[in-house]
Amino acid sequence: MARDRLIYLPLGGAGEIGMNAYVYGFGPEGKERLILVDLGIAFPDMDSTPGVDVILPDISWLRERAERLEAIFITHGHEDHLGGVGHLLPFLDAPVHARRFTANLARRKLTEKGQNPDAIRIAKPFPEMIAAGPFQVGFLPVSHSIPESSALVIDTPAGRVIHSGDFKIDRSPVVGEPFDADLWAEAAKPGVRALVCDSTNVFSKHEGRSEAEVAPNLKPLVASAKGMFVATTFASNVARLQSLAEAGKAAGRSICLMGRAMRRMTEAAVEEGLLKDFPRTVSPEDAASIPRENLMLIVTGSQGERRAASAQLARGKYFGIELAEGDTFLFSSKTIPGNEKDVARVMNDFSEMGVDVVTDDDGLYHVSGHANRPDLEIVQGIVDPQIVIPMHGEHRHLREHAKLADRLGRLGVVAPNGTMLDLAGNQPRVVDHVETGRTYLDGSILVGQFDGVIRDRVRIALNGHVVVAVMVDDDDEVLEDTWVDLRGLPELTRSGQALASLMEEHLAMQLGRIDTRTAGDDEKLEDMITKGIRKVAQDEIGKRPEVTVLITRLTAE
Amino acid sequence: MARDRLIYLPLGGAGEIGMNAYVYGFGPEGKERLILVDLGIAFPDMDSTPGVDVILPDISWLRERAERLEAIFITHGHEDHLGGVGHLLPFLDAPVHARRFTANLARRKLTEKGQNPDAIRIAKPFPEMIAAGPFQVGFLPVSHSIPESSALVIDTPAGRVIHSGDFKIDRSPVVGEPFDADLWAEAAKPGVRALVCDSTNVFSKHEGRSEAEVAPNLKPLVASAKGMFVATTFASNVARLQSLAEAGKAAGRSICLMGRAMRRMTEAAVEEGLLKDFPRTVSPEDAASIPRENLMLIVTGSQGERRAASAQLARGKYFGIELAEGDTFLFSSKTIPGNEKDVARVMNDFSEMGVDVVTDDDGLYHVSGHANRPDLEIVQGIVDPQIVIPMHGEHRHLREHAKLADRLGRLGVVAPNGTMLDLAGNQPRVVDHVETGRTYLDGSILVGQFDGVIRDRVRIALNGHVVVAVMVDDDDEVLEDTWVDLRGLPELTRSGQALASLMEEHLAMQLGRIDTRTAGDDEKLEDMITKGIRKVAQDEIGKRPEVTVLITRLTAE
């Protein structure tokens, strides 16, 4: 008789920071009943994904087994955990469980996309457990940088797993539940087979700091500002919004929230009773008429995103408001790696306006939402798991975290995306490697990572594009007027000749000599023309462009 | 009679970090005799300059006045100060002055490009002065992260200017001259009208650290390593190469330098007598046969550059050498903003191999080459200039640096690229704004920033490219077989239809209805087709692609 397996399979998030999606399964091989933890997105960049709107995990493996999926559990409302729901839920017919605030955000997403928000079910916190096939799953409250984050207590016939979600140890998180060591100890009491754990800050050696440490620094900063005060932070950090708004109110300023995400988050937080005494705000339209020294804007765009409010203000007037000499702009945030140039652009634009930019360089105005190394040690101590499986990190984070577990006398297992572990036996075993990857939302279409669509765009960006239109008559003779059109290439060569004309001349010469067998074969003709174009380009401008050949065959009618 | 002006005009480097190029001029308005200080490059990125090889300052203003240019002075051998010489010197017929080591590097560049290296002249250090029209210029030695860096003492009939170049205050720089406060005081003695000063580290509040502090940390790290030891740093940091090699030698390891820049720098340093007791090295070819625990590689690629040695090793075997579990890879460097993802990629690749990656996170294995804020204060104190003009920084650095000068009781002037200051009067005055910008070396062609070439490549990268071939007969009738070809766009729409076919059908319908006046006018026809294609794309895939229309007019022969 086949032994039941307890499988762990990350489809996203293990080996990268972003697009979290973790599968657990229990049952005989190939018949495991499944649950999915989180369904997030990652963000595109020009280097590898120009023009892409959103990056999603490739969930082909799960789609092919959708009938075995019992439920989806979302640990918290950040985009890298929740953002995929609107895009991928149509392929996964399963209920989605989340706590109130997260559910509120998820429903908004589905409603925006014209989908049924009833797929989202509200979960009560641990010790309440939700049945999902052979699993019992409880939402264990934990502190993070968004309210109502949860670890998951996952009970299976093969033992208990705790999936940490994103977390930090914060005993005074300003908004939402503090880290409750007693509750965690209670969850750990029956014994924990594996702790699947956030690795983001494993390289940060100092103890983590509480959200409550920020507010006392904000107050004097806002109080001493002379002109308008503008602050940006992550819109989902509702606690920070509260601290910022209170600092503004204490300084006698009207508070104005700018940016869609900012308003969506505060609305959801008010609806769910998390923000009870948030200062009254004014609309952007009304803000323009308030004297600048009495105004505080809290805006989106802490990462320098071009369309967010901070970048709009950096470029000039936005909603009738324009920053000026003597105003202050605070980044109550950190710059996520990869966004440095965008953030610097915003800072420099403000500098040109004479706006004083304040950052968290001295650690005064931001704290991280993730557990640092000493905090990871504390949690391992409380949970006391046999196995630690690092997740939510690049490979170097996973490896360092596994080493930390080893050093603490546990078994650390590095399992990047696609690694299927069986946790049911005496020792965790790698039982399969599953093809994983990324799916791109490009416009309104889902495009595969290896479909070649984005690759072609990158190639043209690097090399330019030459388009050749050639006509062949019904005797397989190439007509003389072959056309060359250049995109993203210089018009003139170093010696001042027209590049397109040189190419046309080269083709005329080449095509004048070919036999009808080549002219009659689209593939051969295209290959010959492409090589000819590349040779001219290489000689004349030192580049090897992408080439598209359009062959029109004229037929006698 | 026209008063003589002393002009300062940054063409690059003021308002950015990179491509330094500063013009000084003296004489009556419009007849100033000119000198150029530095001629550097900047590096491209996918966001704004995909496929570009090198970014150069736009020196059109100077080219138009090339007959007034007396000389070019290069402060030191970094690419952002020297790198443009090989590309732009042909347009500027002037002698280039530099100290020995810098001149050695400059001559190599010219020789590589088949240009005459004799344009480069070797300068002796201050108090020796070089005459250049109305200017007398002396190379004032200063410590930085490359040997023989110099500030320039620029004497004019309107007074003395000190142009700092890149510098730090380092009294024990391991290789090259220490910062010599007495010599600087001597240079300042006659009184200094303006200090034009490096602003890179103006936001760094702690005192700068000496290069000599790194070696004592390297030794125990290398000594305790078990497998192969590989270190990367900036190839031009010859002092660091020396410290690394000595740490390797002390640990009984053979030293191998990998990467072209690494070898070029050490060769130049040996030739100029700067590296006297560098440990003997082995070639990459010989290194492969040395037991890994006896080998130390010093490699290029501290910024994760894809073609550099570190990235090659991260991808697998390179020169027969392959890293493995138990080896150590040290980044004896900092990550320049914008390079975070490339560096992380290399780190993660090594992590997958089981290589232990060590970084400068704790400040043990790297020191900056630029003066921090307290050091800038010290230098202002020694030089005691009337005016401080910050350069070598983004706008926010320039502004902060000017504020610092103001606070110290001097006059700080923010003068970004294109600002022409006259320093001859009682107060510095902005007398002109000159069009500046960037020139791209793309393949072998110099392309202007606003020529549209790179803009087209970026647009295609973001939106994809549709090519349409349409034929019109000599009666201005559009023939039916219009062709559509897609690049960088999905083949199928959401509903599974072929996008190109849908576009062709739409065009057939549209073109079937048009009058011969539209069909007879290339511009109207192109405009109509482009709009039609974009509409179909928007409806079917949610994107607005770039469109190229090739119209072939058939003529009866």
mmCIF file of N, CA and C in Angstrom, chain B residues 230-270:
data_model
loop_
_atom_site.group_PDB
_atom_site.id
_atom_site.type_symbol
_atom_site.label_atom_id
_atom_site.label_comp_id
_atom_site.label_asym_id
_atom_site.label_seq_id
_atom_site.Cartn_x
_atom_site.Cartn_y
_atom_site.Cartn_z
ATOM 1 N N VAL B 230 38.333 33.725 -4.142
ATOM 2 C CA VAL B 230 38.193 34.632 -5.281
ATOM 3 C C VAL B 230 37.743 35.982 -4.751
ATOM 4 N N ALA B 231 38.396 37.033 -5.227
ATOM 5 C CA ALA B 231 38.014 38.380 -4.806
ATOM 6 C C ALA B 231 37.787 39.243 -6.031
ATOM 7 N N THR B 232 36.784 40.096 -5.948
ATOM 8 C CA THR B 232 36.589 41.083 -7.006
ATOM 9 C C THR B 232 36.652 42.476 -6.395
ATOM 10 N N THR B 233 37.176 43.399 -7.163
ATOM 11 C CA THR B 233 37.164 44.804 -6.766
ATOM 12 C C THR B 233 37.250 45.627 -8.040
ATOM 13 N N PHE B 234 37.228 46.950 -7.920
ATOM 14 C CA PHE B 234 37.399 47.812 -9.082
ATOM 15 C C PHE B 234 38.833 47.648 -9.588
ATOM 16 N N ALA B 235 38.987 47.310 -10.846
ATOM 17 C CA ALA B 235 40.322 47.000 -11.375
ATOM 18 C C ALA B 235 41.279 48.169 -11.196
ATOM 19 N N SER B 236 40.748 49.386 -11.232
ATOM 20 C CA SER B 236 41.610 50.571 -11.139
ATOM 21 C C SER B 236 42.100 50.834 -9.717
ATOM 22 N N ASN B 237 41.537 50.143 -8.758
ATOM 23 C CA ASN B 237 41.979 50.335 -7.378
ATOM 24 C C ASN B 237 43.242 49.504 -7.136
ATOM 25 N N VAL B 238 44.341 50.021 -7.627
ATOM 26 C CA VAL B 238 45.609 49.285 -7.621
ATOM 27 C C VAL B 238 46.054 48.976 -6.189
ATOM 28 N N ALA B 239 45.770 49.894 -5.282
ATOM 29 C CA ALA B 239 46.132 49.664 -3.880
ATOM 30 C C ALA B 239 45.405 48.442 -3.332
ATOM 31 N N ARG B 240 44.129 48.321 -3.679
ATOM 32 C CA ARG B 240 43.345 47.180 -3.217
ATOM 33 C C ARG B 240 43.875 45.892 -3.826
ATOM 34 N N LEU B 241 44.253 45.934 -5.094
ATOM 35 C CA LEU B 241 44.818 44.746 -5.740
ATOM 36 C C LEU B 241 46.058 44.308 -4.965
ATOM 37 N N GLN B 242 46.860 45.297 -4.605
ATOM 38 C CA GLN B 242 48.080 45.021 -3.828
ATOM 39 C C GLN B 242 47.718 44.364 -2.479
ATOM 40 N N SER B 243 46.759 44.950 -1.772
ATOM 41 C CA SER B 243 46.375 44.391 -0.461
ATOM 42 C C SER B 243 45.821 42.986 -0.608
ATOM 43 N N LEU B 244 44.996 42.781 -1.630
ATOM 44 C CA LEU B 244 44.413 41.454 -1.856
ATOM 45 C C LEU B 244 45.510 40.446 -2.168
ATOM 46 N N ALA B 245 46.403 40.815 -3.075
ATOM 47 C CA ALA B 245 47.463 39.890 -3.486
ATOM 48 C C ALA B 245 48.364 39.552 -2.304
ATOM 49 N N GLU B 246 48.640 40.551 -1.478
ATOM 50 C CA GLU B 246 49.483 40.285 -0.305
ATOM 51 C C GLU B 246 48.800 39.343 0.677
ATOM 52 N N ALA B 247 47.500 39.521 0.847
ATOM 53 C CA ALA B 247 46.757 38.612 1.733
ATOM 54 C C ALA B 247 46.798 37.194 1.184
ATOM 55 N N GLY B 248 46.713 37.073 -0.145
ATOM 56 C CA GLY B 248 46.787 35.756 -0.765
ATOM 57 C C GLY B 248 48.153 35.121 -0.585
ATOM 58 N N LYS B 249 49.167 35.938 -0.825
ATOM 59 C CA LYS B 249 50.539 35.440 -0.698
ATOM 60 C C LYS B 249 50.821 34.986 0.740
ATOM 61 N N ALA B 250 50.372 35.798 1.698
ATOM 62 C CA ALA B 250 50.593 35.464 3.106
ATOM 63 C C ALA B 250 49.928 34.143 3.466
ATOM 64 N N ALA B 251 48.837 33.823 2.749
ATOM 65 C CA ALA B 251 48.135 32.565 3.015
ATOM 66 C C ALA B 251 48.675 31.432 2.149
ATOM 67 N N GLY B 252 49.812 31.678 1.479
ATOM 68 C CA GLY B 252 50.453 30.627 0.688
ATOM 69 C C GLY B 252 49.739 30.321 -0.614
ATOM 70 N N ARG B 253 49.017 31.282 -1.131
ATOM 71 C CA ARG B 253 48.258 31.050 -2.366
ATOM 72 C C ARG B 253 48.950 31.687 -3.570
ATOM 73 N N SER B 254 48.817 31.035 -4.716
ATOM 74 C CA SER B 254 49.239 31.642 -5.969
ATOM 75 C C SER B 254 48.171 32.637 -6.390
ATOM 76 N N ILE B 255 48.627 33.753 -6.951
ATOM 77 C CA ILE B 255 47.702 34.817 -7.326
ATOM 78 C C ILE B 255 47.485 34.788 -8.834
ATOM 79 N N CYS B 256 46.226 34.841 -9.226
ATOM 80 C CA CYS B 256 45.897 34.909 -10.654
ATOM 81 C C CYS B 256 44.951 36.077 -10.887
ATOM 82 N N LEU B 257 45.326 36.947 -11.818
ATOM 83 C CA LEU B 257 44.455 38.073 -12.171
ATOM 84 C C LEU B 257 43.607 37.679 -13.372
ATOM 85 N N MET B 258 42.329 37.927 -13.288
ATOM 86 C CA MET B 258 41.427 37.554 -14.390
ATOM 87 C C MET B 258 40.625 38.748 -14.838
ATOM 88 N N GLY B 259 40.564 38.933 -16.128
ATOM 89 C CA GLY B 259 39.786 40.048 -16.674
ATOM 90 C C GLY B 259 40.751 41.047 -17.299
ATOM 91 N N ARG B 260 40.379 41.566 -18.463
ATOM 92 C CA ARG B 260 41.255 42.422 -19.229
ATOM 93 C C ARG B 260 41.642 43.686 -18.452
ATOM 94 N N ALA B 261 40.668 44.322 -17.811
ATOM 95 C CA ALA B 261 40.927 45.579 -17.103
ATOM 96 C C ALA B 261 41.918 45.355 -15.961
ATOM 97 N N MET B 262 41.786 44.203 -15.311
ATOM 98 C CA MET B 262 42.661 43.871 -14.185
ATOM 99 C C MET B 262 44.120 43.811 -14.648
ATOM 100 N N ARG B 263 44.329 43.171 -15.782
ATOM 101 C CA ARG B 263 45.696 43.042 -16.282
ATOM 102 C C ARG B 263 46.223 44.366 -16.824
ATOM 103 N N ARG B 264 45.335 45.122 -17.511
ATOM 104 C CA ARG B 264 45.768 46.402 -18.071
ATOM 105 C C ARG B 264 46.204 47.342 -16.956
ATOM 106 N N MET B 265 45.439 47.384 -15.881
ATOM 107 C CA MET B 265 45.752 48.292 -14.774
ATOM 108 C C MET B 265 47.060 47.919 -14.088
ATOM 109 N N THR B 266 47.237 46.635 -13.819
ATOM 110 C CA THR B 266 48.458 46.238 -13.129
ATOM 111 C C THR B 266 49.674 46.431 -14.041
ATOM 112 N N GLU B 267 49.515 46.148 -15.326
ATOM 113 C CA GLU B 267 50.625 46.397 -16.260
ATOM 114 C C GLU B 267 51.035 47.864 -16.240
ATOM 115 N N ALA B 268 50.041 48.743 -16.351
ATOM 116 C CA ALA B 268 50.333 50.181 -16.357
ATOM 117 C C ALA B 268 50.988 50.594 -15.040
ATOM 118 N N ALA B 269 50.485 50.037 -13.935
ATOM 119 C CA ALA B 269 51.025 50.415 -12.619
ATOM 120 C C ALA B 269 52.459 49.928 -12.454
ATOM 121 N N VAL B 270 52.750 48.753 -13.000
ATOM 122 C CA VAL B 270 54.122 48.243 -12.934
ATOM 123 C C VAL B 270 55.035 49.092 -13.823
#
